[in-house]
Amino acid sequence: MENPLIARGAVTLSRAAPVVSACLAAFFASHADADNLIRNGGFENGCIPSSATCSEWTLIPNNSAVDRDAHTPKYSVAIGGEGGGTGGVKQLVVLKNSHIYGFSFWYKGSRGFGLTPLIARVGTRTVFAAMVNAATNWTLYQVPVQADKDGPTEVHIFTENGPHYVGPLILIDDVELTE
């Protein structure tokens, strides 16, 4: 007997992937010229190499520092640590409840071996989580995010301790949150 709840010729993941990719591309293209709510998302202004000093950002010690290996043009931030060590960057932005934003950043594995967990949150929503290895070259991550409250909201990109306390540094650059 045929199940009436299952549509004939239902969309499969392999068929849906190009449609989803096209929708995401259109979403981010429409937000390309929008104002970035993240201040100093490229870590270029007021940032001192090899330190935890970077204007507009809070770098979480002890394993976060401005780095010269950048996606564009001069600086990025290295978080986490070769071995045991968590680190991260965070910034407060003002969002509108239920409004949809485009969130993106570039990341790269660097120095070390093994895997490091990389996590990104906008407010209470975890919008990215992956295990990153040292061989990972600059990679763009982008996703639409719906705000879960009005007002100041923390954008937080951070690492956790890798398995067996082994894992590479992770570089972060060109963070954006657009309407």
PDB file of C-alpha atoms in Angstrom:
ATOM      1  CA  MET A   1       0.000   0.000   0.000  1.00  0.00           C
ATOM      2  CA  GLU A   2       1.296   3.437  -0.912  1.00  0.00           C
ATOM      3  CA  ASN A   3       1.887   5.884   1.947  1.00  0.00           C
ATOM      4  CA  PRO A   4      -0.136   9.073   1.255  1.00  0.00           C
ATOM      5  CA  LEU A   5       2.288  11.136   3.363  1.00  0.00           C
ATOM      6  CA  ILE A   6       5.188  10.464   1.004  1.00  0.00           C
ATOM      7  CA  ALA A   7       4.970  12.445  -2.213  1.00  0.00           C
ATOM      8  CA  ARG A   8       5.747  10.711  -5.466  1.00  0.00           C
ATOM      9  CA  GLY A   9       9.065  11.825  -6.935  1.00  0.00           C
ATOM     10  CA  ALA A  10       9.954  13.547  -3.681  1.00  0.00           C
ATOM     11  CA  VAL A  11      12.969  15.827  -3.750  1.00  0.00           C
ATOM     12  CA  THR A  12      16.099  13.997  -2.684  1.00  0.00           C
ATOM     13  CA  LEU A  13      19.133  15.620  -1.133  1.00  0.00           C
ATOM     14  CA  SER A  14      21.111  15.247  -4.348  1.00  0.00           C
ATOM     15  CA  ARG A  15      18.338  17.026  -6.253  1.00  0.00           C
ATOM     16  CA  ALA A  16      17.841  19.661  -3.569  1.00  0.00           C
ATOM     17  CA  ALA A  17      21.512  20.630  -3.168  1.00  0.00           C
ATOM     18  CA  PRO A  18      21.707  22.792  -6.328  1.00  0.00           C
ATOM     19  CA  VAL A  19      18.461  24.543  -5.373  1.00  0.00           C
ATOM     20  CA  VAL A  20      19.648  25.215  -1.825  1.00  0.00           C
ATOM     21  CA  SER A  21      23.027  26.434  -3.128  1.00  0.00           C
ATOM     22  CA  ALA A  22      21.327  28.785  -5.582  1.00  0.00           C
ATOM     23  CA  CYS A  23      19.046  30.162  -2.850  1.00  0.00           C
ATOM     24  CA  LEU A  24      21.976  30.779  -0.494  1.00  0.00           C
ATOM     25  CA  ALA A  25      23.987  32.416  -3.303  1.00  0.00           C
ATOM     26  CA  ALA A  26      21.046  34.717  -4.093  1.00  0.00           C
ATOM     27  CA  PHE A  27      20.599  35.549  -0.400  1.00  0.00           C
ATOM     28  CA  PHE A  28      24.248  36.515   0.071  1.00  0.00           C
ATOM     29  CA  ALA A  29      24.412  38.351  -3.275  1.00  0.00           C
ATOM     30  CA  SER A  30      21.460  40.475  -2.178  1.00  0.00           C
ATOM     31  CA  HIS A  31      23.322  41.273   1.054  1.00  0.00           C
ATOM     32  CA  ALA A  32      26.695  41.933  -0.598  1.00  0.00           C
ATOM     33  CA  ASP A  33      26.377  45.724  -0.523  1.00  0.00           C
ATOM     34  CA  ALA A  34      24.642  45.880   2.862  1.00  0.00           C
ATOM     35  CA  ASP A  35      26.294  47.525   5.841  1.00  0.00           C
ATOM     36  CA  ASN A  36      28.380  45.199   7.976  1.00  0.00           C
ATOM     37  CA  LEU A  37      27.203  45.286  11.592  1.00  0.00           C
ATOM     38  CA  ILE A  38      30.561  43.834  12.644  1.00  0.00           C
ATOM     39  CA  ARG A  39      33.066  46.591  13.295  1.00  0.00           C
ATOM     40  CA  ASN A  40      36.656  45.941  12.198  1.00  0.00           C
ATOM     41  CA  GLY A  41      35.721  42.519  10.800  1.00  0.00           C
ATOM     42  CA  GLY A  42      39.024  42.328   8.928  1.00  0.00           C
ATOM     43  CA  PHE A  43      41.076  42.948  12.096  1.00  0.00           C
ATOM     44  CA  GLU A  44      42.941  45.788  10.367  1.00  0.00           C
ATOM     45  CA  ASN A  45      42.292  48.841  12.575  1.00  0.00           C
ATOM     46  CA  GLY A  46      43.920  49.200  15.965  1.00  0.00           C
ATOM     47  CA  CYS A  47      45.259  45.644  15.984  1.00  0.00           C
ATOM     48  CA  ILE A  48      48.765  44.880  17.209  1.00  0.00           C
ATOM     49  CA  PRO A  49      50.442  41.744  15.768  1.00  0.00           C
ATOM     50  CA  SER A  50      51.347  39.015  18.281  1.00  0.00           C
ATOM     51  CA  SER A  51      49.126  40.602  20.940  1.00  0.00           C
ATOM     52  CA  ALA A  52      45.547  40.292  22.173  1.00  0.00           C
ATOM     53  CA  THR A  53      44.888  43.942  21.289  1.00  0.00           C
ATOM     54  CA  CYS A  54      42.431  44.618  18.468  1.00  0.00           C
ATOM     55  CA  SER A  55      39.996  47.530  18.282  1.00  0.00           C
ATOM     56  CA  GLU A  56      36.278  46.636  18.580  1.00  0.00           C
ATOM     57  CA  TRP A  57      36.991  43.008  19.513  1.00  0.00           C
ATOM     58  CA  THR A  58      37.474  41.167  22.780  1.00  0.00           C
ATOM     59  CA  LEU A  59      40.156  38.524  22.307  1.00  0.00           C
ATOM     60  CA  ILE A  60      39.810  35.720  24.800  1.00  0.00           C
ATOM     61  CA  PRO A  61      43.149  35.057  26.521  1.00  0.00           C
ATOM     62  CA  ASN A  62      45.460  33.248  26.709  1.00  0.00           C
ATOM     63  CA  ASN A  63      45.232  31.633  23.305  1.00  0.00           C
ATOM     64  CA  SER A  64      44.135  34.475  21.009  1.00  0.00           C
ATOM     65  CA  ALA A  65      46.386  36.926  19.202  1.00  0.00           C
ATOM     66  CA  VAL A  66      46.519  39.109  16.108  1.00  0.00           C
ATOM     67  CA  ASP A  67      48.406  37.284  13.340  1.00  0.00           C
ATOM     68  CA  ARG A  68      50.080  38.426  10.086  1.00  0.00           C
ATOM     69  CA  ASP A  69      48.783  35.446   8.041  1.00  0.00           C
ATOM     70  CA  ALA A  70      45.636  37.137   6.721  1.00  0.00           C
ATOM     71  CA  HIS A  71      42.974  36.374   4.159  1.00  0.00           C
ATOM     72  CA  THR A  72      42.854  40.117   3.314  1.00  0.00           C
ATOM     73  CA  PRO A  73      44.937  42.426   3.543  1.00  0.00           C
ATOM     74  CA  LYS A  74      47.270  42.488   6.608  1.00  0.00           C
ATOM     75  CA  TYR A  75      45.950  40.770   9.738  1.00  0.00           C
ATOM     76  CA  SER A  76      43.777  37.947  11.033  1.00  0.00           C
ATOM     77  CA  VAL A  77      43.276  36.582  14.541  1.00  0.00           C
ATOM     78  CA  ALA A  78      44.762  33.254  15.621  1.00  0.00           C
ATOM     79  CA  ILE A  79      42.644  31.386  18.157  1.00  0.00           C
ATOM     80  CA  GLY A  80      43.026  28.093  19.930  1.00  0.00           C
ATOM     81  CA  GLY A  81      46.306  26.531  20.393  1.00  0.00           C
ATOM     82  CA  GLU A  82      48.811  23.984  19.418  1.00  0.00           C
ATOM     83  CA  GLY A  83      47.781  21.447  21.994  1.00  0.00           C
ATOM     84  CA  GLY A  84      45.491  22.303  24.868  1.00  0.00           C
ATOM     85  CA  GLY A  85      44.124  25.761  24.616  1.00  0.00           C
ATOM     86  CA  THR A  86      40.890  27.484  23.903  1.00  0.00           C
ATOM     87  CA  GLY A  87      40.592  30.955  22.495  1.00  0.00           C
ATOM     88  CA  GLY A  88      38.244  33.187  20.624  1.00  0.00           C
ATOM     89  CA  VAL A  89      37.006  36.587  19.581  1.00  0.00           C
ATOM     90  CA  LYS A  90      33.727  38.252  20.442  1.00  0.00           C
ATOM     91  CA  GLN A  91      31.858  41.464  19.757  1.00  0.00           C
ATOM     92  CA  LEU A  92      28.461  42.920  20.663  1.00  0.00           C
ATOM     93  CA  VAL A  93      26.135  43.988  17.841  1.00  0.00           C
ATOM     94  CA  VAL A  94      22.565  45.300  17.961  1.00  0.00           C
ATOM     95  CA  LEU A  95      20.028  43.041  16.245  1.00  0.00           C
ATOM     96  CA  LYS A  96      16.268  43.063  15.657  1.00  0.00           C
ATOM     97  CA  ASN A  97      14.231  40.086  16.879  1.00  0.00           C
ATOM     98  CA  SER A  98      13.219  37.641  14.105  1.00  0.00           C
ATOM     99  CA  HIS A  99      15.175  39.646  11.503  1.00  0.00           C
ATOM    100  CA  ILE A 100      17.322  37.526   9.160  1.00  0.00           C
ATOM    101  CA  TYR A 101      20.982  38.469   8.738  1.00  0.00           C
ATOM    102  CA  GLY A 102      23.794  37.125   6.584  1.00  0.00           C
ATOM    103  CA  PHE A 103      26.714  35.909   8.710  1.00  0.00           C
ATOM    104  CA  SER A 104      30.082  34.969   7.211  1.00  0.00           C
ATOM    105  CA  PHE A 105      33.749  34.605   8.047  1.00  0.00           C
ATOM    106  CA  TRP A 106      36.928  33.079   6.633  1.00  0.00           C
ATOM    107  CA  TYR A 107      38.936  30.505   8.578  1.00  0.00           C
ATOM    108  CA  LYS A 108      42.172  28.571   8.093  1.00  0.00           C
ATOM    109  CA  GLY A 109      44.049  25.888  10.018  1.00  0.00           C
ATOM    110  CA  SER A 110      47.612  26.841  10.905  1.00  0.00           C
ATOM    111  CA  ARG A 111      50.601  25.437  12.762  1.00  0.00           C
ATOM    112  CA  GLY A 112      50.132  22.185  14.562  1.00  0.00           C
ATOM    113  CA  PHE A 113      48.541  18.839  13.832  1.00  0.00           C
ATOM    114  CA  GLY A 114      45.392  16.959  14.735  1.00  0.00           C
ATOM    115  CA  LEU A 115      41.990  18.638  14.881  1.00  0.00           C
ATOM    116  CA  THR A 116      40.622  21.690  16.693  1.00  0.00           C
ATOM    117  CA  PRO A 117      36.889  22.267  17.246  1.00  0.00           C
ATOM    118  CA  LEU A 118      35.835  25.670  15.818  1.00  0.00           C
ATOM    119  CA  ILE A 119      32.452  27.076  16.873  1.00  0.00           C
ATOM    120  CA  ALA A 120      30.584  30.283  15.969  1.00  0.00           C
ATOM    121  CA  ARG A 121      27.535  31.646  17.773  1.00  0.00           C
ATOM    122  CA  VAL A 122      25.292  34.605  17.101  1.00  0.00           C
ATOM    123  CA  GLY A 123      23.405  35.214  20.320  1.00  0.00           C
ATOM    124  CA  THR A 124      22.257  31.858  21.624  1.00  0.00           C
ATOM    125  CA  ARG A 125      22.335  30.204  18.191  1.00  0.00           C
ATOM    126  CA  THR A 126      25.261  27.988  17.252  1.00  0.00           C
ATOM    127  CA  VAL A 127      25.658  28.749  13.542  1.00  0.00           C
ATOM    128  CA  PHE A 128      28.896  26.855  12.838  1.00  0.00           C
ATOM    129  CA  ALA A 129      30.720  23.901  14.359  1.00  0.00           C
ATOM    130  CA  ALA A 130      33.495  21.926  12.673  1.00  0.00           C
ATOM    131  CA  MET A 131      36.714  20.080  13.365  1.00  0.00           C
ATOM    132  CA  VAL A 132      39.519  21.954  11.578  1.00  0.00           C
ATOM    133  CA  ASN A 133      42.954  20.546  10.749  1.00  0.00           C
ATOM    134  CA  ALA A 134      46.192  22.398  10.026  1.00  0.00           C
ATOM    135  CA  ALA A 135      45.945  21.638   6.281  1.00  0.00           C
ATOM    136  CA  THR A 136      42.669  23.577   5.925  1.00  0.00           C
ATOM    137  CA  ASN A 137      43.343  26.543   3.629  1.00  0.00           C
ATOM    138  CA  TRP A 138      41.324  29.780   3.745  1.00  0.00           C
ATOM    139  CA  THR A 139      37.672  28.702   3.630  1.00  0.00           C
ATOM    140  CA  LEU A 140      34.580  30.919   3.503  1.00  0.00           C
ATOM    141  CA  TYR A 141      31.643  30.017   5.720  1.00  0.00           C
ATOM    142  CA  GLN A 142      28.332  31.820   5.262  1.00  0.00           C
ATOM    143  CA  VAL A 143      24.842  31.240   6.604  1.00  0.00           C
ATOM    144  CA  PRO A 144      21.589  33.171   7.105  1.00  0.00           C
ATOM    145  CA  VAL A 145      20.860  33.726  10.810  1.00  0.00           C
ATOM    146  CA  GLN A 146      17.582  34.723  12.432  1.00  0.00           C
ATOM    147  CA  ALA A 147      17.999  36.938  15.501  1.00  0.00           C
ATOM    148  CA  ASP A 148      16.418  35.531  18.651  1.00  0.00           C
ATOM    149  CA  LYS A 149      16.026  38.852  20.517  1.00  0.00           C
ATOM    150  CA  ASP A 150      16.085  42.637  20.171  1.00  0.00           C
ATOM    151  CA  GLY A 151      19.127  44.589  21.272  1.00  0.00           C
ATOM    152  CA  PRO A 152      22.764  43.820  22.054  1.00  0.00           C
ATOM    153  CA  THR A 153      23.759  40.342  20.895  1.00  0.00           C
ATOM    154  CA  GLU A 154      27.150  38.678  21.151  1.00  0.00           C
ATOM    155  CA  VAL A 155      28.887  37.324  18.063  1.00  0.00           C
ATOM    156  CA  HIS A 156      31.420  34.789  19.312  1.00  0.00           C
ATOM    157  CA  ILE A 157      33.876  32.669  17.293  1.00  0.00           C
ATOM    158  CA  PHE A 158      35.928  30.331  19.450  1.00  0.00           C
ATOM    159  CA  THR A 159      37.754  27.028  19.816  1.00  0.00           C
ATOM    160  CA  GLU A 160      37.486  24.225  22.320  1.00  0.00           C
ATOM    161  CA  ASN A 161      40.204  21.796  23.341  1.00  0.00           C
ATOM    162  CA  GLY A 162      40.904  19.295  20.591  1.00  0.00           C
ATOM    163  CA  PRO A 163      40.793  15.530  21.106  1.00  0.00           C
ATOM    164  CA  HIS A 164      43.668  14.481  23.366  1.00  0.00           C
ATOM    165  CA  TYR A 165      44.524  18.206  23.695  1.00  0.00           C
ATOM    166  CA  VAL A 166      46.097  18.224  20.261  1.00  0.00           C
ATOM    167  CA  GLY A 167      45.085  20.569  17.476  1.00  0.00           C
ATOM    168  CA  PRO A 168      46.204  23.459  15.300  1.00  0.00           C
ATOM    169  CA  LEU A 169      45.750  27.173  15.690  1.00  0.00           C
ATOM    170  CA  ILE A 170      42.843  28.511  13.653  1.00  0.00           C
ATOM    171  CA  LEU A 171      42.989  31.852  11.860  1.00  0.00           C
ATOM    172  CA  ILE A 172      39.816  33.967  11.531  1.00  0.00           C
ATOM    173  CA  ASP A 173      39.378  36.911   9.132  1.00  0.00           C
ATOM    174  CA  ASP A 174      36.796  39.066   7.328  1.00  0.00           C
ATOM    175  CA  VAL A 175      33.873  38.538   9.705  1.00  0.00           C
ATOM    176  CA  GLU A 176      30.570  39.993   8.460  1.00  0.00           C
ATOM    177  CA  LEU A 177      26.998  40.247   9.720  1.00  0.00           C
ATOM    178  CA  THR A 178      24.758  42.046   7.234  1.00  0.00           C
ATOM    179  CA  GLU A 179      21.060  42.902   7.002  1.00  0.00           C
TER     180      GLU A 179
END
